[in-house]
PDB file of C-alpha atoms in Angstrom:
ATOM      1  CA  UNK A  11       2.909  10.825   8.707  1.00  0.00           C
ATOM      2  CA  UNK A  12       4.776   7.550   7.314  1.00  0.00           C
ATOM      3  CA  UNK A  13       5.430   7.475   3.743  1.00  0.00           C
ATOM      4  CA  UNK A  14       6.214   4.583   1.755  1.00  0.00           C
ATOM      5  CA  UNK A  15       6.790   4.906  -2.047  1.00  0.00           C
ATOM      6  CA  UNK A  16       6.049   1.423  -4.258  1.00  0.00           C
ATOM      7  CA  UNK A  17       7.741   1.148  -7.858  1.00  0.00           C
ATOM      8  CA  UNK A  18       6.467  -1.354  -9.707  1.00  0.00           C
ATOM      9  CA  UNK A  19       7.913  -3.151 -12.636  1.00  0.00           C
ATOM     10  CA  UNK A  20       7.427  -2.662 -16.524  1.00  0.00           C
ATOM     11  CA  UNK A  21      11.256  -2.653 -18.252  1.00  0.00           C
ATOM     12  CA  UNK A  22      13.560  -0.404 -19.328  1.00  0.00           C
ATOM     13  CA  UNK A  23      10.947   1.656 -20.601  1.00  0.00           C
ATOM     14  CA  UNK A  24       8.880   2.229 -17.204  1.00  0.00           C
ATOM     15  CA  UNK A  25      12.535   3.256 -15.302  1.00  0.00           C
ATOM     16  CA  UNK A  26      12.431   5.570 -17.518  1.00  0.00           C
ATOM     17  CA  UNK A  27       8.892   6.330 -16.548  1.00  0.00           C
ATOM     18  CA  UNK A  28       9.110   6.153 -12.851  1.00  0.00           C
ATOM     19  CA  UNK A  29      11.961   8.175 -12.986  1.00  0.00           C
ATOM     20  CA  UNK A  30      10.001  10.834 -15.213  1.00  0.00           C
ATOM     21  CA  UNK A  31       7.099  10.506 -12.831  1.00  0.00           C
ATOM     22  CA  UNK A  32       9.537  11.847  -9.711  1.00  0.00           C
ATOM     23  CA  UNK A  33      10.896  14.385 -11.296  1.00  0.00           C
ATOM     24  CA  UNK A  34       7.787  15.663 -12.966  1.00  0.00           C
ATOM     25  CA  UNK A  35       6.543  15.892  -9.144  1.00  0.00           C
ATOM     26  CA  UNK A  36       9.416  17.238  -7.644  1.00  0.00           C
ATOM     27  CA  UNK A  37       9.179  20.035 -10.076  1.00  0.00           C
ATOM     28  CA  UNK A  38       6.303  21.002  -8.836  1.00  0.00           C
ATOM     29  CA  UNK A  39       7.286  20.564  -5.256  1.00  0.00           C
ATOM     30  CA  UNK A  40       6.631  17.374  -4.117  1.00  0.00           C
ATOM     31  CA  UNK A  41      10.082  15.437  -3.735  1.00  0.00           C
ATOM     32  CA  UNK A  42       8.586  11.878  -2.936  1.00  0.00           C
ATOM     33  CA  UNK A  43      12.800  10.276  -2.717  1.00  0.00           C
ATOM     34  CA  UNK A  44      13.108  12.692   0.162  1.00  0.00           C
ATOM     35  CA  UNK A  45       9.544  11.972   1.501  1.00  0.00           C
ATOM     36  CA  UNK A  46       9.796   7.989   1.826  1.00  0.00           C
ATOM     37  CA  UNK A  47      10.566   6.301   4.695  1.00  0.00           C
ATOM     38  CA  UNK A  48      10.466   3.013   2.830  1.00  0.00           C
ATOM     39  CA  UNK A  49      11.060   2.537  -1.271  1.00  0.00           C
ATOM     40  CA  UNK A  50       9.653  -0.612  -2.222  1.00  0.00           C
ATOM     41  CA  UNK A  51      10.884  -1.914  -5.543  1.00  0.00           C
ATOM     42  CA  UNK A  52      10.068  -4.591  -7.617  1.00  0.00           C
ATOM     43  CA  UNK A  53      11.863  -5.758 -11.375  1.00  0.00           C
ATOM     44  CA  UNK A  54      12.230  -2.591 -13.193  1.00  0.00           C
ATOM     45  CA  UNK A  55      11.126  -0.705 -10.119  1.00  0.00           C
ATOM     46  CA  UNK A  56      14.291  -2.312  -7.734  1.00  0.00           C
ATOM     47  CA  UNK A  57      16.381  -0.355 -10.497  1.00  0.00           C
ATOM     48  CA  UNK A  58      14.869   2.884 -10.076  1.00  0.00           C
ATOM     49  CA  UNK A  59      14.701   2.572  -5.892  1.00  0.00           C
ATOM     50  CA  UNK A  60      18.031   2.291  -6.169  1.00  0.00           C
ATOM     51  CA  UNK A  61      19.206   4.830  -8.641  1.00  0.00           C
ATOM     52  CA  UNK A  62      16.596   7.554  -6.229  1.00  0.00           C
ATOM     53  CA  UNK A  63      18.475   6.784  -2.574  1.00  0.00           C
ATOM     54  CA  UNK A  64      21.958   6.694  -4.236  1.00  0.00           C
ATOM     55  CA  UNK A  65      21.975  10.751  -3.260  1.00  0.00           C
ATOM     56  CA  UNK A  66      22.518  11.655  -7.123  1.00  0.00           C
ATOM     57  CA  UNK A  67      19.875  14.356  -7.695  1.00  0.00           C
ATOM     58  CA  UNK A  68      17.086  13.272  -9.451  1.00  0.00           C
ATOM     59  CA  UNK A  69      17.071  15.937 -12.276  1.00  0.00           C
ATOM     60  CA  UNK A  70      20.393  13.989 -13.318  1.00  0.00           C
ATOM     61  CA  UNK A  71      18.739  10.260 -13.241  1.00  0.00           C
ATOM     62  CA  UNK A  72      16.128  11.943 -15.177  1.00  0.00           C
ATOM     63  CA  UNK A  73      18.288  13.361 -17.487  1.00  0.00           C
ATOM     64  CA  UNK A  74      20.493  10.313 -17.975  1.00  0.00           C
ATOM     65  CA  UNK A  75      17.203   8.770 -19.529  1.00  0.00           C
ATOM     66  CA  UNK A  76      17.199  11.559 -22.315  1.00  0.00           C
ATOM     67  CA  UNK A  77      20.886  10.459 -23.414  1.00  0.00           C
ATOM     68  CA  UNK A  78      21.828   8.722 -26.588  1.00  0.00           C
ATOM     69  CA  UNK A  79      24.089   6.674 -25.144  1.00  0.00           C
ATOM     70  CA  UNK A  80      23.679   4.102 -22.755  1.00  0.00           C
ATOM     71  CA  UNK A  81      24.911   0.545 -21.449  1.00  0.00           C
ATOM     72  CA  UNK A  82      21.982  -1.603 -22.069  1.00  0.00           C
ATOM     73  CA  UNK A  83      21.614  -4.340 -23.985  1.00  0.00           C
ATOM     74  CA  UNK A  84      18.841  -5.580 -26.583  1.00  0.00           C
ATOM     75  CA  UNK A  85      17.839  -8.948 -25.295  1.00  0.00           C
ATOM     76  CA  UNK A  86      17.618 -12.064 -27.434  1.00  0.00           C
ATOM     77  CA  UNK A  87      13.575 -12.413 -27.006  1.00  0.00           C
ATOM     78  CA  UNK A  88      12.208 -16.660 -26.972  1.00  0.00           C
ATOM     79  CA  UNK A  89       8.506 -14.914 -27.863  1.00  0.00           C
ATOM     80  CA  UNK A  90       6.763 -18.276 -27.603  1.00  0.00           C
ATOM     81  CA  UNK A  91       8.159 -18.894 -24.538  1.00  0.00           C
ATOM     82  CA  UNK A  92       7.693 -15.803 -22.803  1.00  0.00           C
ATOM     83  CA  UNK A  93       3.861 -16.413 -23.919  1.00  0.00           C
ATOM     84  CA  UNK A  94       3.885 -19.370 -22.048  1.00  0.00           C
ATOM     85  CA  UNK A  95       5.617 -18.140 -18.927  1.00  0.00           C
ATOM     86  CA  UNK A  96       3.289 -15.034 -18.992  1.00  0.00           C
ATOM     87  CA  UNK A  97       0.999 -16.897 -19.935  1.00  0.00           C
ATOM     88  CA  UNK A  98       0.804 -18.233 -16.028  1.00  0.00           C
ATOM     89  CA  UNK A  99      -0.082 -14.666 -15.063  1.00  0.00           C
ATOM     90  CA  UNK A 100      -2.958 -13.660 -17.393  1.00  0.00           C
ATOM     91  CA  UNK A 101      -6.143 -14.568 -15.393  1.00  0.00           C
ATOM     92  CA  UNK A 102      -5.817 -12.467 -12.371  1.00  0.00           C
ATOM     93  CA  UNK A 103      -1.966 -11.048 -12.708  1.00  0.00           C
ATOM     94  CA  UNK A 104      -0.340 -13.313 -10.119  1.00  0.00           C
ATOM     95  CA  UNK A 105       0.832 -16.696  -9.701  1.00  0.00           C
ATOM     96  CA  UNK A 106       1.334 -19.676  -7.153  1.00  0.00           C
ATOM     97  CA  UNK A 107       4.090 -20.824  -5.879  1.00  0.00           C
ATOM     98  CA  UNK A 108       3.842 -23.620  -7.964  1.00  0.00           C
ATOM     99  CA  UNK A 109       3.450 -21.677 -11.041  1.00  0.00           C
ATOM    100  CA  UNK A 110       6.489 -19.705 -10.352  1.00  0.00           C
ATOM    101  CA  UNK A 111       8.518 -23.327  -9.716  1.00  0.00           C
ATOM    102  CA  UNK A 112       7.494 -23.781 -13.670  1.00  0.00           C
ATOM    103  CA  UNK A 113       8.524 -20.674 -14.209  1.00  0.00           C
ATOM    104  CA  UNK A 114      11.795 -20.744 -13.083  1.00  0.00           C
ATOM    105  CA  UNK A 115      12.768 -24.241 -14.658  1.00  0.00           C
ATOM    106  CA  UNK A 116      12.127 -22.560 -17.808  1.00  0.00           C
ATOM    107  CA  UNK A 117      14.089 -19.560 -17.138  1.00  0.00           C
ATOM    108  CA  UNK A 118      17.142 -22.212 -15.831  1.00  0.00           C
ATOM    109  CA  UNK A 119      16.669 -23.669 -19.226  1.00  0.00           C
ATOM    110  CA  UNK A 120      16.312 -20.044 -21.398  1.00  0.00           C
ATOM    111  CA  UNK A 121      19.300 -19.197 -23.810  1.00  0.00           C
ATOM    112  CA  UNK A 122      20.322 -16.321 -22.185  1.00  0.00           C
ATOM    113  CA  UNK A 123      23.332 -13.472 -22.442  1.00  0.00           C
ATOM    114  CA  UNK A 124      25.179 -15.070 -19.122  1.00  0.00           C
ATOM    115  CA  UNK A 125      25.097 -13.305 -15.687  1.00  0.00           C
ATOM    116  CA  UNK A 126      28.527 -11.657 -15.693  1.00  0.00           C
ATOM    117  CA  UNK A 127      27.574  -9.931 -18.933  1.00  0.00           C
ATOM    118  CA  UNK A 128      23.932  -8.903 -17.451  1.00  0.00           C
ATOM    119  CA  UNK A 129      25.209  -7.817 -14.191  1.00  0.00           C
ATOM    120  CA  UNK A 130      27.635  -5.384 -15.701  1.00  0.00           C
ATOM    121  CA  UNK A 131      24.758  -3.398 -17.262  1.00  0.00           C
ATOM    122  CA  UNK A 132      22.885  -3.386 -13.642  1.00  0.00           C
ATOM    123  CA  UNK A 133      25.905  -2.161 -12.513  1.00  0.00           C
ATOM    124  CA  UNK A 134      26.535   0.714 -14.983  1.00  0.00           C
ATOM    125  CA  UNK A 135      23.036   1.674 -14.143  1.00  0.00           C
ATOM    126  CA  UNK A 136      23.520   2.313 -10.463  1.00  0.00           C
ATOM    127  CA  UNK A 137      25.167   5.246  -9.264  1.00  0.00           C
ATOM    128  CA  UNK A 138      25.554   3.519  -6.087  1.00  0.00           C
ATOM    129  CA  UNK A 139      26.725   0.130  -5.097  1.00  0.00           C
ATOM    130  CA  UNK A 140      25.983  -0.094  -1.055  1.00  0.00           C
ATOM    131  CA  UNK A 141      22.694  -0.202   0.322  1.00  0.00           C
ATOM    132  CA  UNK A 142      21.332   3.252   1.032  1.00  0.00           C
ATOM    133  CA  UNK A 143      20.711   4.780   4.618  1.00  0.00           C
ATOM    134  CA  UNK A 144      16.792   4.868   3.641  1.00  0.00           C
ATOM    135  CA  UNK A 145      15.058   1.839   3.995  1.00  0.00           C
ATOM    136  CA  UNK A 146      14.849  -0.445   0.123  1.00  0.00           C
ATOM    137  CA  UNK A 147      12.975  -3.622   0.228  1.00  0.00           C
ATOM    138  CA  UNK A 148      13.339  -5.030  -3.272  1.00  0.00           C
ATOM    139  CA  UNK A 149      11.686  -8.354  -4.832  1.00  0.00           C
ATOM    140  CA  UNK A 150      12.353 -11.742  -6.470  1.00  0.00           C
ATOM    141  CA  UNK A 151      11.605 -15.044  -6.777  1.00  0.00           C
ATOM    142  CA  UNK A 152      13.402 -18.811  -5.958  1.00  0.00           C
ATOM    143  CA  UNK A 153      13.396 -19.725  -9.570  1.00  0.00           C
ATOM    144  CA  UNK A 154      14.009 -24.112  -8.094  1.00  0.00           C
ATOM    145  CA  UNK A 155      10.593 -23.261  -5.289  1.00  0.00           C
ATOM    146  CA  UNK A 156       9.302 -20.689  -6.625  1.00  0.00           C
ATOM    147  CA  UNK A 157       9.538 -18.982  -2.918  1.00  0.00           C
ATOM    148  CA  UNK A 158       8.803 -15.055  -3.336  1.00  0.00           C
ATOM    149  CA  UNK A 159      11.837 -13.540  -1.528  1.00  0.00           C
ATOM    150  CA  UNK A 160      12.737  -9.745  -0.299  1.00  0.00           C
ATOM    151  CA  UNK A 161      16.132  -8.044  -0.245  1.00  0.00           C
ATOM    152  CA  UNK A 162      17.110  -5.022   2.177  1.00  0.00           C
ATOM    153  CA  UNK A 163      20.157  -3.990   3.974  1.00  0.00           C
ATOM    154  CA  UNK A 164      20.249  -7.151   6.151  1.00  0.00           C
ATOM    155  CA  UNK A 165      20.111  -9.157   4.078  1.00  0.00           C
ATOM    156  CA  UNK A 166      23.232 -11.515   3.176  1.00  0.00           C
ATOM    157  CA  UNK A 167      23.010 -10.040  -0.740  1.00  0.00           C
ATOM    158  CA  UNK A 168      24.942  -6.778  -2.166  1.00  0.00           C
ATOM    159  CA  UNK A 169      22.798  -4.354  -3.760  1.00  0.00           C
ATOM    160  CA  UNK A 170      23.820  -4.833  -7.390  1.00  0.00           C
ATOM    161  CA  UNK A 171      22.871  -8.272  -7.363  1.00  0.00           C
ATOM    162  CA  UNK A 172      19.565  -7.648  -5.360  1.00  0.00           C
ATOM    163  CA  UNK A 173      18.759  -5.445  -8.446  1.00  0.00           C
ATOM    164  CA  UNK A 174      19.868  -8.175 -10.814  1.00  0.00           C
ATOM    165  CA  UNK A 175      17.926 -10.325  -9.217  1.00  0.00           C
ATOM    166  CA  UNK A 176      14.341  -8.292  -9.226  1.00  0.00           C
ATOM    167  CA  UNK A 177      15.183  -7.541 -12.772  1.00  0.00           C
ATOM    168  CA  UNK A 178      15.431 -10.967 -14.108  1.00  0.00           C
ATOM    169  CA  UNK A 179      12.829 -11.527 -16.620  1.00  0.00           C
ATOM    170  CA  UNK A 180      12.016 -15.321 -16.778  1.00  0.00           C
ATOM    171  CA  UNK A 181      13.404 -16.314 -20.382  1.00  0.00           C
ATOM    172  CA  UNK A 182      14.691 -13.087 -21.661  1.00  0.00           C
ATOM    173  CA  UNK A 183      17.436 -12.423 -18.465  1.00  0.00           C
ATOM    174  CA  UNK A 184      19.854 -15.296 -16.884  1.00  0.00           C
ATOM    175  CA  UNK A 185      18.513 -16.274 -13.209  1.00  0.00           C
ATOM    176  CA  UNK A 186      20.713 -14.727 -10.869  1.00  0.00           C
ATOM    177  CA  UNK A 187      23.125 -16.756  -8.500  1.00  0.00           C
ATOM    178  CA  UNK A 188      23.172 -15.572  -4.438  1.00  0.00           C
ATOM    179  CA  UNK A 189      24.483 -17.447  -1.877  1.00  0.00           C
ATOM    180  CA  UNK A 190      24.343 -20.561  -4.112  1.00  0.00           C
ATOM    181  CA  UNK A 191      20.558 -20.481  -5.495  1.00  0.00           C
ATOM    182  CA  UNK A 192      19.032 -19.374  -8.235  1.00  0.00           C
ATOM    183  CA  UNK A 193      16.691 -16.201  -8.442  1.00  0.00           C
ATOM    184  CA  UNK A 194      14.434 -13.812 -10.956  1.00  0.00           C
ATOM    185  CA  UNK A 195      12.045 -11.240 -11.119  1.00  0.00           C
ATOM    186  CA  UNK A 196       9.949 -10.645  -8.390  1.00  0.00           C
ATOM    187  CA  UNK A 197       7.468  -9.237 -10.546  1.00  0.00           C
ATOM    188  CA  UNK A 198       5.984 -12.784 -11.415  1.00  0.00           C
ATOM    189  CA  UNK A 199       4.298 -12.714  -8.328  1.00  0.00           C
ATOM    190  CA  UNK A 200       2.435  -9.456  -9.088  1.00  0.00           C
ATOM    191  CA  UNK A 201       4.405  -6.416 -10.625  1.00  0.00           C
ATOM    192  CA  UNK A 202       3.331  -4.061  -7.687  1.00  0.00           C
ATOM    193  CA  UNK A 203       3.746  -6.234  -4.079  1.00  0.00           C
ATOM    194  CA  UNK A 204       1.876  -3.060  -2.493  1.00  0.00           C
ATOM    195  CA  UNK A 205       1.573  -5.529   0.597  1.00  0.00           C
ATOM    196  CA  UNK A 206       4.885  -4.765   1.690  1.00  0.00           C
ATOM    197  CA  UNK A 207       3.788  -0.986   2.487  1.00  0.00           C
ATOM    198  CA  UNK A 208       1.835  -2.262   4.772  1.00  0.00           C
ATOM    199  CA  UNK A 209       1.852  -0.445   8.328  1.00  0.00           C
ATOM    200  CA  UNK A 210       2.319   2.837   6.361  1.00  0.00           C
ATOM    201  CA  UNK A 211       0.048   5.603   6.320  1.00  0.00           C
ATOM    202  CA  UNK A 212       0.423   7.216   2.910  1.00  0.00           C
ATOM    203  CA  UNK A 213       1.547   5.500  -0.337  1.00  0.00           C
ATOM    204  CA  UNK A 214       2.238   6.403  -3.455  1.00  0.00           C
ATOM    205  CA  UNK A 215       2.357   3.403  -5.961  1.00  0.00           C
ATOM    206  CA  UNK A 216       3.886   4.033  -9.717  1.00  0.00           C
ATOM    207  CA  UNK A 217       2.816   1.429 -11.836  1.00  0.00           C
ATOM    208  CA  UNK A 218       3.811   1.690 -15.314  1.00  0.00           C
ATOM    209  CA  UNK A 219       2.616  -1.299 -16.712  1.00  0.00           C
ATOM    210  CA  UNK A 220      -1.527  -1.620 -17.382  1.00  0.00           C
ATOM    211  CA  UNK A 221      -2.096  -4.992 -18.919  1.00  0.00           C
ATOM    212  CA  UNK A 222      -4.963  -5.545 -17.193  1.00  0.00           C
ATOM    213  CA  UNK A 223      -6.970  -5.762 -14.183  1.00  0.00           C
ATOM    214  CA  UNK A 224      -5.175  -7.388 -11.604  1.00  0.00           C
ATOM    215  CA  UNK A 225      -7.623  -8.681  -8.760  1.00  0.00           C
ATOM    216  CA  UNK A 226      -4.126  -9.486  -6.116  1.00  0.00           C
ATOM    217  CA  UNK A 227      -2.794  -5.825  -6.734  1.00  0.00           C
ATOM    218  CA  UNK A 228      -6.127  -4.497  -6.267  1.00  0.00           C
ATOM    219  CA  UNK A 229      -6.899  -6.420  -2.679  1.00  0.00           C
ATOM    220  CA  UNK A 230      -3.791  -5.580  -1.541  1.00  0.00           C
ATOM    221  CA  UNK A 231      -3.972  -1.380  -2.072  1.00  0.00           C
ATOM    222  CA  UNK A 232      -7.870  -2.180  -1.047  1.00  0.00           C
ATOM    223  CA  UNK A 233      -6.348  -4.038   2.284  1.00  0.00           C
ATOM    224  CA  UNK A 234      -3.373  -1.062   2.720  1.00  0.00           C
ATOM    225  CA  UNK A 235      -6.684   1.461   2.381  1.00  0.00           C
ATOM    226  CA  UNK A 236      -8.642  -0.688   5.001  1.00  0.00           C
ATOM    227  CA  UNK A 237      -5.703  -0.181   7.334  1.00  0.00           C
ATOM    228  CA  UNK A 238      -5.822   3.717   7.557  1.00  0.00           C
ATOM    229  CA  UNK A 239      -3.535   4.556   4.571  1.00  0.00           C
ATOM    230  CA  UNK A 240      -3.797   6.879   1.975  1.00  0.00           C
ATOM    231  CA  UNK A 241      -3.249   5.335  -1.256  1.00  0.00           C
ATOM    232  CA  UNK A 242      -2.388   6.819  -4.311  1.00  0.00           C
ATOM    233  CA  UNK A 243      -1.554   5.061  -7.779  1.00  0.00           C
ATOM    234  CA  UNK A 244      -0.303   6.622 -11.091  1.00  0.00           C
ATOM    235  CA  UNK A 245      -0.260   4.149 -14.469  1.00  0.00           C
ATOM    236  CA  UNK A 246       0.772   5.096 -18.055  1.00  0.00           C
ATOM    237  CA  UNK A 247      -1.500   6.890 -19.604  1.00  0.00           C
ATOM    238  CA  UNK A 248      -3.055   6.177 -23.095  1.00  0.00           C
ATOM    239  CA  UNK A 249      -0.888   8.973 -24.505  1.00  0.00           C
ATOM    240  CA  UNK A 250       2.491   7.177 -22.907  1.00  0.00           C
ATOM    241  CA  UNK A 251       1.479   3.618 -23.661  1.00  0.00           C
ATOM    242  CA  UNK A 252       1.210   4.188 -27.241  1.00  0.00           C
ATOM    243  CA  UNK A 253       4.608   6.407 -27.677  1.00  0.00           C
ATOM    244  CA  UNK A 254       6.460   3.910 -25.153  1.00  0.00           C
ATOM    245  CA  UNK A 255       5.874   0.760 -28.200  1.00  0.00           C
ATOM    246  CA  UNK A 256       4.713  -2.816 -27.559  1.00  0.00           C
ATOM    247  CA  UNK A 257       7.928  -3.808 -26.150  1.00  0.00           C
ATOM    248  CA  UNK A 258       9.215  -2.389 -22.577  1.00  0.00           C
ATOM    249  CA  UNK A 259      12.417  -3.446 -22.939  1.00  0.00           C
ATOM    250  CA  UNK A 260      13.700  -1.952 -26.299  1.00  0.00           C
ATOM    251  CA  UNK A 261      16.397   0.771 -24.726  1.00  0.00           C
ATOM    252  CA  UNK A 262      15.495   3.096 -27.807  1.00  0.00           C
ATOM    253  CA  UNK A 263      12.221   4.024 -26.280  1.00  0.00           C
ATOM    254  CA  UNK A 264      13.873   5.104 -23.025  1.00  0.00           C
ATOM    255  CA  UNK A 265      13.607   9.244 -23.715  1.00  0.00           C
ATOM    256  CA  UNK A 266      10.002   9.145 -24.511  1.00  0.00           C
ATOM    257  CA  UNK A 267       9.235   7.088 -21.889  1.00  0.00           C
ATOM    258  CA  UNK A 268      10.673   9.332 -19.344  1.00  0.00           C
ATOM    259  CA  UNK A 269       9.201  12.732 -21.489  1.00  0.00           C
ATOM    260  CA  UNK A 270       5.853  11.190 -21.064  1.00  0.00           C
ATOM    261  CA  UNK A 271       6.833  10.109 -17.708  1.00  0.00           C
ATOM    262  CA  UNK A 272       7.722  14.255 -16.766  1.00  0.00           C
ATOM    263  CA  UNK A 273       4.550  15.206 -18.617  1.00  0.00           C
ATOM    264  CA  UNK A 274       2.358  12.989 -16.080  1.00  0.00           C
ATOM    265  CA  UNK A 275       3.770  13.763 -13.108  1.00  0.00           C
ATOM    266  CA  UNK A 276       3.734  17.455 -14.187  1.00  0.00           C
ATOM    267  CA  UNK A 277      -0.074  17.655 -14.880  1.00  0.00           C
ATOM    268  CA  UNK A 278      -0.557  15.618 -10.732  1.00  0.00           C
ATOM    269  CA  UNK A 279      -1.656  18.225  -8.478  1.00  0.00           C
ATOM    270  CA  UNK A 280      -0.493  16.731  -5.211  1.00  0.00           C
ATOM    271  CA  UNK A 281       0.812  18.128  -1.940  1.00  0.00           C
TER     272      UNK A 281
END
């Protein structure tokens, strides 16, 4: 059996999720980091792909997300304008190329902390900076074509700046330069990008964020399941969406996140 694991975006708050998730299962003897043949990652999900094939033990990740201290930073939050670039997304949860051109010449033109200051904290949050041995395919987007892009090993792009990339939220994070262009989050195409599992024949999807139906996220699980593949999907519940606060990326909601997180993926009764 092939096993491909998909971590989908949703902030600081659903890293701390995801990673709550994983260890919640891996308590109860299902270690899906050991499992995967491919981690998929997208936005906050690139983070924790990386953090799980780094070869620090997941209790610790998990337990990092419990600590007072940490290196993030609170962003400086343009809430009209993130309306407007989410705004893009709201019927159906994806966008068009074109869409994500708009997009990204209003992240160009966001005030911004600047990318030497944003990729320190993406730094500080991997324990590893070299692509791992297990195979990571990680998202973004050309913020000038709005060209959905993936990152792995082969491609010409370290790992820390892969994850900067994925993680840059249109308007609240700078774009990130590689190889001379400009990219952000790959999560403004949809937040999961199951598609890339494709050819797999289980996968596990963790999908913190729930604003909606999304008809693109659905085909492509329904197209995975159409191919042979076992799918399974695990959101926030009601219990974790209302402790985790309206905003995913406030750092102070990071330990509840992953309790609630733990709690979930104790209570799945998988094999």
């Amino acid at each position: 059996m092939s096993n491909a694991l998909v971590l989908a975006g949703g902030g600081v708050t659903g890293i701390a999720w995801e990673l709550g998730v994983l260890q919640g299962l891996a308590e109860n003897g299902l270690d899906l980091t050991s499992e995967a043949h491919v981690v998929v990652g997208t936005s906050a999900g690139s983070s924790v792909g990386a953090q799980i094939l780094s070869g620090v033990p997941l209790a610790q990740l998990y337990d990092n997300q419990l600590a007072e201290a940490h290196n993030e930073i609170s962003p400086r939050i343009d809430l009209e304008l993130l309306a407007t670039i989410f705004g893009d997304m709201a019927n159906g949860g994806t966008t068009t190329e074109e869409q994500r051109a708009r997009i990204g010449a209003l992240a160009l033109s966001a005030d911004t902390v600047d990318e030497t200051t944003r990729r320190a904290v993406i730094e500080a949050r991997l324990p590893l900076h070299e692509w791992p041995i297990t195979p990571l395919v990680l998202t973004a987007i050309d913020a000038h074509t709005g060209e959905f892009v993936t990152w792995d090993k082969y491609s010409d792009v370290s790992l820390v700046d892969a994850v900067t990339s994925s993680c840059a939220v249109p308007s609240v994070w700078p774009c990130v330069t590689i190889n001379g262009r400009k990219y952000y989050d790959g999560g403004l195409r949809n937040s999961v990008n199951g598609y890339l599992a494709s050819g797999y024949s289980q996968v596990t999807v963790l999908a913190p964020m729930t604003g909606g139906p999304s008809p693109l996220v659905d085909a492509e699980l329904d197209t995975l399941r159409a191919e042979g593949a076992t799918v399974r999907v695990v959101n926030c519940d009601s219990d974790a969406i209302a402790a985790m606060g309206p905003n995913s990326l406030d750092p102070k909601f990071r330990a509840i996140a992953a309790q609630h997180g733990l709690r979930q993926g104790l209570a799945l009764q998988w094999k």
